[in-house]
PDB file of C-alpha atoms in Angstrom:
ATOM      1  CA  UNK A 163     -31.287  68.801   0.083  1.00 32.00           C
ATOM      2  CA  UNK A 164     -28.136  68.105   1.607  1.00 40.00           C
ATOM      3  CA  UNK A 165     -29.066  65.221   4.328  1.00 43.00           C
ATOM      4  CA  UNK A 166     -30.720  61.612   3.715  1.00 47.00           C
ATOM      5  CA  UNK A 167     -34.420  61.597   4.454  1.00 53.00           C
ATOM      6  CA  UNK A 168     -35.997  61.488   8.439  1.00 53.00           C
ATOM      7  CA  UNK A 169     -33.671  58.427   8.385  1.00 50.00           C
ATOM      8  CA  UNK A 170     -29.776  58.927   9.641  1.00 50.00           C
ATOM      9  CA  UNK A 171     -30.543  62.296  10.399  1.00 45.00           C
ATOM     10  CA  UNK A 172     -32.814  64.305  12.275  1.00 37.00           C
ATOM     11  CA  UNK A 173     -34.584  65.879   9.185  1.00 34.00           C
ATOM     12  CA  UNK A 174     -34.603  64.308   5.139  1.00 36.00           C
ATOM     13  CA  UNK A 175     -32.797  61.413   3.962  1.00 37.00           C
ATOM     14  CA  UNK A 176     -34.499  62.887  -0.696  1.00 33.00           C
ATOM     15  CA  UNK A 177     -34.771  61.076  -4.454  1.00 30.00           C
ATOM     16  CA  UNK A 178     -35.510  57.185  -5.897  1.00 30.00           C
ATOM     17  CA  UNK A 179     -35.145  54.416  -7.780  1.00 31.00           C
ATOM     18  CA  UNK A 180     -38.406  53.840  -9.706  1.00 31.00           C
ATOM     19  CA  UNK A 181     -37.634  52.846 -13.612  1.00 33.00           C
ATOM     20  CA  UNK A 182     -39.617  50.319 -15.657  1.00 35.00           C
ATOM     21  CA  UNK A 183     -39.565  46.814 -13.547  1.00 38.00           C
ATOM     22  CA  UNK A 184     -37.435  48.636 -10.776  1.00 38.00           C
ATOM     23  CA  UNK A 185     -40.055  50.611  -8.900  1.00 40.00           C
ATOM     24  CA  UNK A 186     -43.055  47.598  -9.443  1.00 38.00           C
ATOM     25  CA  UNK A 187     -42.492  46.410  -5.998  1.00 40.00           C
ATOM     26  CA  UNK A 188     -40.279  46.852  -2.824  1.00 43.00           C
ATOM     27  CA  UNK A 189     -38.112  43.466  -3.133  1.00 41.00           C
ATOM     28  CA  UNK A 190     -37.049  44.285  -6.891  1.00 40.00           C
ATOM     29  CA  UNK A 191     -34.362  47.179  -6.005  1.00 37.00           C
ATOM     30  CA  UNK A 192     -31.792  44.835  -5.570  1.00 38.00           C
ATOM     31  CA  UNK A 193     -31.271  41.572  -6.778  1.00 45.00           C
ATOM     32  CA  UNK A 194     -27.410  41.410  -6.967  1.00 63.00           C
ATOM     33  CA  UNK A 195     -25.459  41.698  -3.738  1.00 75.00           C
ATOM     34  CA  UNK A 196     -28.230  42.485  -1.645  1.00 88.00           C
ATOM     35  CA  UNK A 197     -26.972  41.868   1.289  1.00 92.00           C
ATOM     36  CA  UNK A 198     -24.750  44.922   1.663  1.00 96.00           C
ATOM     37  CA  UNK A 199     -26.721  47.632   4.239  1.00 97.00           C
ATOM     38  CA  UNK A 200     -24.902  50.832   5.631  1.00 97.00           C
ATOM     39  CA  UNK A 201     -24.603  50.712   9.289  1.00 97.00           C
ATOM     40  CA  UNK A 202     -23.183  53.971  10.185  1.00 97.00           C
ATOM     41  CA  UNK A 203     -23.224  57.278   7.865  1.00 97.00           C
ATOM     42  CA  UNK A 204     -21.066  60.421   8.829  1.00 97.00           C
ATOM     43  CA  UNK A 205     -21.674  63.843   7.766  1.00 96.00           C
ATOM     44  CA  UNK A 206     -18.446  65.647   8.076  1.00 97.00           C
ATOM     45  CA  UNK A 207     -18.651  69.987   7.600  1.00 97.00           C
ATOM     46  CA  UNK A 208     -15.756  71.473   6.795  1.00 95.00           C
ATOM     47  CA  UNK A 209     -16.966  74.977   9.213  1.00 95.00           C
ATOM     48  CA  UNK A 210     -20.060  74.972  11.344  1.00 94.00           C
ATOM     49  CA  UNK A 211     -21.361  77.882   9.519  1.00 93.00           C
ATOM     50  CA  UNK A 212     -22.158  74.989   7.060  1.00 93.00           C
ATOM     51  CA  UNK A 213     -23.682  72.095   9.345  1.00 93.00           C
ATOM     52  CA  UNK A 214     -22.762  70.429  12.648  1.00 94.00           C
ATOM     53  CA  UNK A 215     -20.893  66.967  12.228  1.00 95.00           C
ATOM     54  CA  UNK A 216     -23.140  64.064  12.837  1.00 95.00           C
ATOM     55  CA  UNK A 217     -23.290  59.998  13.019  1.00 96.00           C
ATOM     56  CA  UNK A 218     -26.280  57.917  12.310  1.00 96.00           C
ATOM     57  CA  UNK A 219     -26.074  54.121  13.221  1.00 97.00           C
ATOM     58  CA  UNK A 220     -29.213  51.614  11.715  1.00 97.00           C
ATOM     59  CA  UNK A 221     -30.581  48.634  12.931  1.00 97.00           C
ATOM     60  CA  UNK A 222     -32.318  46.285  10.193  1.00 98.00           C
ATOM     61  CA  UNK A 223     -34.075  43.071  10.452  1.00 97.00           C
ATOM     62  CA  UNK A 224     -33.283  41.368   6.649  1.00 96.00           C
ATOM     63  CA  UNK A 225     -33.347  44.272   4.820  1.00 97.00           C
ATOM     64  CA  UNK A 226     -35.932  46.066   6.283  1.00 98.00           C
ATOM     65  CA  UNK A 227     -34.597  49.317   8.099  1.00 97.00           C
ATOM     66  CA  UNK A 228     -35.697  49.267  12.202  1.00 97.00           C
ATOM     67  CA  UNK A 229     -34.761  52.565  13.258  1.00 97.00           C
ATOM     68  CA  UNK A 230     -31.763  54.848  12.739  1.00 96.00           C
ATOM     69  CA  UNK A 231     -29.820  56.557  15.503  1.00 95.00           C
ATOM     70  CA  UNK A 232     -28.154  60.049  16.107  1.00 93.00           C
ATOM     71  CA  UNK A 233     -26.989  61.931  19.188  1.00 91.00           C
ATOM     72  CA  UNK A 234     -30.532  63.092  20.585  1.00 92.00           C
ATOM     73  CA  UNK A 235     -32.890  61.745  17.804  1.00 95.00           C
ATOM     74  CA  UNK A 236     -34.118  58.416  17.163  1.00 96.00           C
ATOM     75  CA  UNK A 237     -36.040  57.733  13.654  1.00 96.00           C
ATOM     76  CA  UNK A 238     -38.579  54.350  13.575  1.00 97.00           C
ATOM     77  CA  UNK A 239     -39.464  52.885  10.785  1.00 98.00           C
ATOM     78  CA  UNK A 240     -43.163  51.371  10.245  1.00 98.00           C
ATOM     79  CA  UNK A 241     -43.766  48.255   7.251  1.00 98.00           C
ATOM     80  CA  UNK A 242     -46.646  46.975   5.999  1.00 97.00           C
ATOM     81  CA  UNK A 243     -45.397  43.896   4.519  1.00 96.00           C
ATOM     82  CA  UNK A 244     -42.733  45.057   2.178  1.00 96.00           C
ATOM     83  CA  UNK A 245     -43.818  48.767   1.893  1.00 98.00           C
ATOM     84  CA  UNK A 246     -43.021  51.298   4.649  1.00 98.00           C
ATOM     85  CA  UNK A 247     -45.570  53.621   5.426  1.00 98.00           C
ATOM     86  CA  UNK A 248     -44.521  55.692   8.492  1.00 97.00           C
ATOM     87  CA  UNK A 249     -41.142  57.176   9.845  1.00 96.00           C
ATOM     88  CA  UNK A 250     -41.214  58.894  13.545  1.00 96.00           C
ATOM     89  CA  UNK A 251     -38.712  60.768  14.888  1.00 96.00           C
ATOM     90  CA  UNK A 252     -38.586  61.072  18.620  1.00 96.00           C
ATOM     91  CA  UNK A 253     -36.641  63.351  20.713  1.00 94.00           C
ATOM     92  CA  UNK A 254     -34.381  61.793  23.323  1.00 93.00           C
ATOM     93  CA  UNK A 255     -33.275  62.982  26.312  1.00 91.00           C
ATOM     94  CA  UNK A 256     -30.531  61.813  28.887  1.00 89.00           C
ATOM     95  CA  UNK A 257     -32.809  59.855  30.839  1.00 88.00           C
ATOM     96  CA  UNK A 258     -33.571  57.780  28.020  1.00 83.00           C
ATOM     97  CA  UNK A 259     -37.003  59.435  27.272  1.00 91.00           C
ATOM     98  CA  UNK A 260     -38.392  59.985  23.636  1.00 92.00           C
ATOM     99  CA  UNK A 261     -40.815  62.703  22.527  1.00 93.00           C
ATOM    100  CA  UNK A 262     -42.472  62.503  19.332  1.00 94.00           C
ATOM    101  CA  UNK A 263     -41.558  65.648  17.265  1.00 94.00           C
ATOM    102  CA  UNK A 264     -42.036  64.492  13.549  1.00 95.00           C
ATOM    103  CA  UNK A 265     -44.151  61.857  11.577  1.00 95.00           C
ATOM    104  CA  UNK A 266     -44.064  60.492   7.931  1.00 97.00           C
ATOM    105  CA  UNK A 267     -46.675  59.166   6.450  1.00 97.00           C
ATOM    106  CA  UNK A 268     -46.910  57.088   3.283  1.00 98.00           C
ATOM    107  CA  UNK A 269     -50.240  55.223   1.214  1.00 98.00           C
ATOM    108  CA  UNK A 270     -49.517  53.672  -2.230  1.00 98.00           C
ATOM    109  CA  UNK A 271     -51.391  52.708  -4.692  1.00 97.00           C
ATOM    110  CA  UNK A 272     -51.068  49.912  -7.037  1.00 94.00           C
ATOM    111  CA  UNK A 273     -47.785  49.330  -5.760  1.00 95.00           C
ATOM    112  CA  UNK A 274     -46.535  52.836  -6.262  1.00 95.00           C
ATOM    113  CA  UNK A 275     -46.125  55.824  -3.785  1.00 97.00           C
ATOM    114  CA  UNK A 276     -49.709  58.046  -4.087  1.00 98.00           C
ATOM    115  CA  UNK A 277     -49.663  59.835  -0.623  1.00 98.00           C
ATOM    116  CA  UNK A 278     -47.132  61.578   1.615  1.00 97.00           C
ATOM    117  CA  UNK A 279     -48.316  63.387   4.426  1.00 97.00           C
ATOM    118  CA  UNK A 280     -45.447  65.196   6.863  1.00 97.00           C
ATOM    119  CA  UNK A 281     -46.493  66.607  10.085  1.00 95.00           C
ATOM    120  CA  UNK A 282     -44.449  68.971  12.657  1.00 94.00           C
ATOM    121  CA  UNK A 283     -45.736  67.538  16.093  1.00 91.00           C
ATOM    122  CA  UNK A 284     -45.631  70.570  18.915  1.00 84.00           C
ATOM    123  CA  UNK A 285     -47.121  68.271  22.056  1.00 75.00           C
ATOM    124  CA  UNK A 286     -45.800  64.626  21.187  1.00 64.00           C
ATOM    125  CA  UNK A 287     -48.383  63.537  24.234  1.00 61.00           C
ATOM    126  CA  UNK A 288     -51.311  65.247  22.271  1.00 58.00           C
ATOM    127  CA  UNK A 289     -49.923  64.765  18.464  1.00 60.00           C
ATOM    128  CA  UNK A 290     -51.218  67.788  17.879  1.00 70.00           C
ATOM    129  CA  UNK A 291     -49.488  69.213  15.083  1.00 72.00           C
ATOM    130  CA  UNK A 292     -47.951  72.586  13.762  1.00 84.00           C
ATOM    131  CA  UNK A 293     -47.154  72.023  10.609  1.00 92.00           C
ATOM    132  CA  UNK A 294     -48.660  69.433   7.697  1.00 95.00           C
ATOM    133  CA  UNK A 295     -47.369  68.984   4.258  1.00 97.00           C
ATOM    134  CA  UNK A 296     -49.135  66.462   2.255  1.00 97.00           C
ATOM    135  CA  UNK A 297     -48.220  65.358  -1.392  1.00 98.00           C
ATOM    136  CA  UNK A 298     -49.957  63.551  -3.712  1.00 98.00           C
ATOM    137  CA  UNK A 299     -47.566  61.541  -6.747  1.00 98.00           C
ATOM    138  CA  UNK A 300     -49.292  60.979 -10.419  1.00 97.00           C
ATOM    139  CA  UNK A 301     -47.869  57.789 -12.325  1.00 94.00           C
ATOM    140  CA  UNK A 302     -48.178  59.373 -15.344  1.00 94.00           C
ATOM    141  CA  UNK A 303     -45.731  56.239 -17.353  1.00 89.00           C
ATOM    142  CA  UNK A 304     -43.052  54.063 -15.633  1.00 86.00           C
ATOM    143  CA  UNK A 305     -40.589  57.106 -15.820  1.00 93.00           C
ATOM    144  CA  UNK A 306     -42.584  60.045 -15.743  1.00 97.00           C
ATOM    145  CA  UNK A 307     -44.278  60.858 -12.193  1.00 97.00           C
ATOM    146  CA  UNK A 308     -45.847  64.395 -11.135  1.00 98.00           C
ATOM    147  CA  UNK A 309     -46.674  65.885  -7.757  1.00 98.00           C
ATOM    148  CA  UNK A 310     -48.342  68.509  -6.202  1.00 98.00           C
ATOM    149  CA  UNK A 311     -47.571  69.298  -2.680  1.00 98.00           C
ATOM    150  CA  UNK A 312     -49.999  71.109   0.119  1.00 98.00           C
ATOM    151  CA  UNK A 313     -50.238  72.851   3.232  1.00 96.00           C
ATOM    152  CA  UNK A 314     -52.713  71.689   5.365  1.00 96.00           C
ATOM    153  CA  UNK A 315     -54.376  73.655   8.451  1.00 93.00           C
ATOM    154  CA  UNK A 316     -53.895  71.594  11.177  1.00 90.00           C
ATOM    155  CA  UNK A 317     -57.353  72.835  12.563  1.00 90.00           C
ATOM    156  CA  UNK A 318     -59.307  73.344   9.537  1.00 92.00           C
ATOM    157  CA  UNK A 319     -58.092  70.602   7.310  1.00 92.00           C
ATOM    158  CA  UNK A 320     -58.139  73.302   4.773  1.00 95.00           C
ATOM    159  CA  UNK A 321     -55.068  72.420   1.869  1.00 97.00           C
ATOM    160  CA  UNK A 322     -53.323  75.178   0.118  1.00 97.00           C
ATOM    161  CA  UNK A 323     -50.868  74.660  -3.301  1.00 97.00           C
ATOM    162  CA  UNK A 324     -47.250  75.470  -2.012  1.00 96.00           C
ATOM    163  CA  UNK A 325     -45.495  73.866  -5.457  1.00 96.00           C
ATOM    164  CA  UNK A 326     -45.538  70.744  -8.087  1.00 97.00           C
ATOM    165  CA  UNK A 327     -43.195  69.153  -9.887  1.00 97.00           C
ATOM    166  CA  UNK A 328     -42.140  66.244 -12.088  1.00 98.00           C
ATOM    167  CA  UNK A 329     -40.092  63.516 -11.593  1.00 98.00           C
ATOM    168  CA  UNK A 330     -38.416  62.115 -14.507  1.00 98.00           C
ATOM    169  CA  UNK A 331     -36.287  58.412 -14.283  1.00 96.00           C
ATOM    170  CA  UNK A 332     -34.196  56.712 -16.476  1.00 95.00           C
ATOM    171  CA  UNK A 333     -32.129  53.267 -15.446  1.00 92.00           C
ATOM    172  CA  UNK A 334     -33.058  53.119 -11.630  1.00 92.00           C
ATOM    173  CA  UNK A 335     -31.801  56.650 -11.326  1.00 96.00           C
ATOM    174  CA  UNK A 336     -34.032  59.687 -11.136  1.00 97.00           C
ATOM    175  CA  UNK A 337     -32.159  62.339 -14.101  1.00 97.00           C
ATOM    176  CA  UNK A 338     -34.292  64.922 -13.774  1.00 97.00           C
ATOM    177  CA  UNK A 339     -36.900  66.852 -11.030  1.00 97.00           C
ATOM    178  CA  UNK A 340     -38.841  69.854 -12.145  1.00 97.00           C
ATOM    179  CA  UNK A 341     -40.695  72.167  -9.524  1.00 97.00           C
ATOM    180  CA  UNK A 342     -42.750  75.541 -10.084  1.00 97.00           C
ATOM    181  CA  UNK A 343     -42.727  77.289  -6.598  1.00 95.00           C
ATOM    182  CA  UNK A 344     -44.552  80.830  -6.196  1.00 92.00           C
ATOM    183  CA  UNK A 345     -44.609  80.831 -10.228  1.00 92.00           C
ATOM    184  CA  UNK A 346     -40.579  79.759 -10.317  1.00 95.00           C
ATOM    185  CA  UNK A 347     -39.159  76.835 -11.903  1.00 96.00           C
ATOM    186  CA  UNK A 348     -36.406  74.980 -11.236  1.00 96.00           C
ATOM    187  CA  UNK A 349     -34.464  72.210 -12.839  1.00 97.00           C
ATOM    188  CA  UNK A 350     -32.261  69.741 -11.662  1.00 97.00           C
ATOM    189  CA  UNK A 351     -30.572  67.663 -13.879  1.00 97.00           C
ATOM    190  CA  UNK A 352     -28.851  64.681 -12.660  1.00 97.00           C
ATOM    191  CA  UNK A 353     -25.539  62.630 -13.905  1.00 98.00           C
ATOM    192  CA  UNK A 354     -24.557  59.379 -12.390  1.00 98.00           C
ATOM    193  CA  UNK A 355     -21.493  56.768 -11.847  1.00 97.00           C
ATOM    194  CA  UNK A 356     -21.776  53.395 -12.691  1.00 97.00           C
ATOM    195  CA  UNK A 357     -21.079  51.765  -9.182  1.00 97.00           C
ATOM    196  CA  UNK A 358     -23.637  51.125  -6.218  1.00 97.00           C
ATOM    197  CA  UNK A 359     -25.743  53.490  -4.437  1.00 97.00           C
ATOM    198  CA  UNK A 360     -25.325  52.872  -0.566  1.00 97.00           C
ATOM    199  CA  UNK A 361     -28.978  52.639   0.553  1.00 96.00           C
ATOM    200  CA  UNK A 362     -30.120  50.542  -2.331  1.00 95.00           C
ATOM    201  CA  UNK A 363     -30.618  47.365  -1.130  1.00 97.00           C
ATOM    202  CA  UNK A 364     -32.731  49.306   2.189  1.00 97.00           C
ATOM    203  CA  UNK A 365     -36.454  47.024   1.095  1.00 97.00           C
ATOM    204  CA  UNK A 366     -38.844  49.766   0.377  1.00 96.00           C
ATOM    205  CA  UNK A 367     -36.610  52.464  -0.624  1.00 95.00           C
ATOM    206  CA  UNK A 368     -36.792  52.262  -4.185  1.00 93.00           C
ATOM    207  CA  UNK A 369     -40.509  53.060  -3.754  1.00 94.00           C
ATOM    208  CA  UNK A 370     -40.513  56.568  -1.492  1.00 95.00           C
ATOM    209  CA  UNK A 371     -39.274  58.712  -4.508  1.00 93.00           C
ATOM    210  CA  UNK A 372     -38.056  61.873  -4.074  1.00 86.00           C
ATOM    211  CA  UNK A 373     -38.111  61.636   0.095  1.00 91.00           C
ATOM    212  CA  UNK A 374     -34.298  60.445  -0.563  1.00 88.00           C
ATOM    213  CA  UNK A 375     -32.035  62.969  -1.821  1.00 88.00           C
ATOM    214  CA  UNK A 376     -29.085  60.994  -3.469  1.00 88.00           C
ATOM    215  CA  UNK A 377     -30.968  57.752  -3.624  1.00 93.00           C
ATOM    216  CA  UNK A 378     -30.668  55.362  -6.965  1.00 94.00           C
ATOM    217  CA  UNK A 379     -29.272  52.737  -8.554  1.00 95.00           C
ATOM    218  CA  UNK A 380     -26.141  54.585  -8.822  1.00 97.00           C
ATOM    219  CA  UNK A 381     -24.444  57.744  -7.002  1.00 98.00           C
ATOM    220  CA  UNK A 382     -25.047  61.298  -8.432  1.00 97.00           C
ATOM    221  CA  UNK A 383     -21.829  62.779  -9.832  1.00 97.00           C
ATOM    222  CA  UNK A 384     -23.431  65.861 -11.196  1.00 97.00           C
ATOM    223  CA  UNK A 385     -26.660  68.255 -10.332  1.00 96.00           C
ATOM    224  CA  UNK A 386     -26.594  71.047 -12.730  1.00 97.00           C
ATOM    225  CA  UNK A 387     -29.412  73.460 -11.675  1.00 96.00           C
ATOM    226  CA  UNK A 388     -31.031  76.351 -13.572  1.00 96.00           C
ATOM    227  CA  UNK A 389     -34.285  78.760 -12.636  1.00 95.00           C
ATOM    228  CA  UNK A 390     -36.310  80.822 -14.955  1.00 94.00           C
ATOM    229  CA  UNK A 391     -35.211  83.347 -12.450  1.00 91.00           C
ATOM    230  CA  UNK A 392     -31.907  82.110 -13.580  1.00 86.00           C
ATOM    231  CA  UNK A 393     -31.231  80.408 -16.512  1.00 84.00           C
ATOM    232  CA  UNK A 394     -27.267  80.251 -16.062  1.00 91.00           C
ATOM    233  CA  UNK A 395     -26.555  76.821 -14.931  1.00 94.00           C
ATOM    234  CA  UNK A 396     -25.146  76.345 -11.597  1.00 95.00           C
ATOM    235  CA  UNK A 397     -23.031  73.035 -11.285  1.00 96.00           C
ATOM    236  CA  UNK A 398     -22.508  70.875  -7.977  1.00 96.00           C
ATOM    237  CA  UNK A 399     -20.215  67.823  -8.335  1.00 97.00           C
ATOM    238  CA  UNK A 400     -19.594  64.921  -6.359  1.00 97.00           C
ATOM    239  CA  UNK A 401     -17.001  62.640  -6.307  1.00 98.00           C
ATOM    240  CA  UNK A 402     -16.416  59.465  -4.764  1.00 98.00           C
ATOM    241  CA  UNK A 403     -14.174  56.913  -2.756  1.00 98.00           C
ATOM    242  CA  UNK A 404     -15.717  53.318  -3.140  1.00 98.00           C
ATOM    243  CA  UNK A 405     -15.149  49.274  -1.842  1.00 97.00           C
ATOM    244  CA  UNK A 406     -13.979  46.854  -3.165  1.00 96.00           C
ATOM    245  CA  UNK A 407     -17.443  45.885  -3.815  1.00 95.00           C
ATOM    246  CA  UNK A 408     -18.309  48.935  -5.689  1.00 96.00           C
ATOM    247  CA  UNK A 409     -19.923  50.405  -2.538  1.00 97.00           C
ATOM    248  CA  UNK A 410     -18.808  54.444  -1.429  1.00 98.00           C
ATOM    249  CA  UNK A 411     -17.459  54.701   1.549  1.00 98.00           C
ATOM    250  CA  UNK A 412     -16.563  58.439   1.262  1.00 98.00           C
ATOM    251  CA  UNK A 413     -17.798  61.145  -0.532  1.00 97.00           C
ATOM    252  CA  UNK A 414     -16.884  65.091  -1.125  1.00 98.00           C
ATOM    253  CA  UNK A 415     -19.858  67.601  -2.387  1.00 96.00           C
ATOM    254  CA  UNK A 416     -18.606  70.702  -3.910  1.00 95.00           C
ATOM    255  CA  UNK A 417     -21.042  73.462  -3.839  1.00 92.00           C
ATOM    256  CA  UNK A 418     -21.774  75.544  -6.976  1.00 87.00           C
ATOM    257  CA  UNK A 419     -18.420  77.307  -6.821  1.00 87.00           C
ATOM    258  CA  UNK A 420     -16.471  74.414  -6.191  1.00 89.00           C
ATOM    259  CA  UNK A 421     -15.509  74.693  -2.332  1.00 95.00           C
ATOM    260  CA  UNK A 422     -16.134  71.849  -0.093  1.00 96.00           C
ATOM    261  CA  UNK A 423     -19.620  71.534   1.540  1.00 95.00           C
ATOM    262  CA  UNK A 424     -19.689  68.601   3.465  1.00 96.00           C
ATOM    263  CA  UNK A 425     -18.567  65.113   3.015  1.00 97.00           C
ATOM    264  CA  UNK A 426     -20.059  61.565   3.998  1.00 97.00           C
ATOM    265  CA  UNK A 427     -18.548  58.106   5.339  1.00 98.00           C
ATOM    266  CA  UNK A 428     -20.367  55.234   4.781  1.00 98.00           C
ATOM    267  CA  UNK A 429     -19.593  51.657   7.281  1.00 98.00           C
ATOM    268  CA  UNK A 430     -21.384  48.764   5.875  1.00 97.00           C
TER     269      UNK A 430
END
């Protein structure tokens, strides 16, 4: 979970804001300052054995996210009203041509996230897909949401359990996800500044949950992991350069032994 969702990146832009009156509609994640939108996010790797450098720019209309833009990939962004329920991804090349190659697809339900439904596309001129993921959220109370995630045959529409989870918020911020994969659980447990998260004021956000690793009120400081595999705790830390507006600009991510994974610049 290193990159932000489809969205400034090829692949996942991962977590929410969704807390009491926070998550009860799109327009509600940001009523201070709301005009502040990043424009440009870097990912900077300190070796390419840990990830290739990359630039995303975004277009918005208001506060609504158009597309994003990387070298080769271009990620739309579909609303319905306030709500976004589809992200594409289309391959460009140097004519200027773009190929379908993934799709996100979103349904909600009383104003909250119910259905996700990701999908590999092989022929972008037949949408004929290779892979489908499809997850299905629980609104158990205002902070307490579960999951449970599927693989779906492409032909046979046949869905299979890969993992669930629970999602656990507190103050616009998610603290804690829990996920049982192949009869393993993990646990991430989540600690927070007190300044302003860089995508919240992106309408619609606040509502795709855990699609937006990173993604809150505030910025994650702390992710302290354990496994029943593994019950010693293994600690990632982030720390933070911000605006004079409270805004990051740059951050460093230190992986669980304290070395530099990658970092991220933020224009607004």
């Amino acid at each position: 979970m290193k990159k932000l969702l489809l969205l400034f990146c090829t692949v996942t832009f991962v977590l929410t804001s969704c807390s009491n009156d926070e998550n009860s509609s799109p327009e509600n994640s940001s009523q201070q300052d709301n005009s502040v939108l990043p424009k440009t996010i870097s990912y900077i790797y300190p070796s390419l054995l840990l990830g290739v450098d990359s630039k995303s720019s975004a277009m918005y209309s208001g506060n609504k996210i158009l597309n994003s833009s990387e070298e080769g990939y271009k990620t739309v962004f579909t609303y319905d009203g306030d709500f976004i329920t589809k992200q594409e991804v289309f391959k460009l090349d140097k004519q200027g041509n773009q190929t379908i190659v993934k799709e996100v697809a979103y349904t909600y339900e009383n104003g909250k996230l119910k259905t996700r439904i990701y999908r590999v596309i092989i022929n972008g001129q037949s949408g004929s897909s290779d892979y489908i993921q499809k997850t299905v959220y629980t609104q158990n109370t205002n902070d307490l949401i579960s999951y449970l995630s599927y693989s779906v045959d492409a032909t046979t529409k046949i869905e299979n359990l890969i993992n669930e989870g629970t999602l656990t918020y507190q103050n616009g911020n998610l603290v804690k996800l829990q996920q049982m994969v192949n009869s393993i659980r993990t646990t991430s447990v989540y600690d927070y500044d007190t300044k302003q998260n860089p995508l919240k004021n992106i309408l619609g956000f606040n509502l795709l949950l855990d699609e937006i690793y990173g993604f809150g009120k505030n910025n994650i400081i702390k992710n302290t992991k354990t496994s029943s595999e593994n019950t010693n705790p293994t600690v990632y830390l982030t720390s933070y350069i911000y605006n004079e507006r409270g805004y990051p600009i740059r951050n460093t991510s230190l992986s669980g032994g304290g070395s530099v994974e990658y970092e991220i610049e933020y224009t607004y």
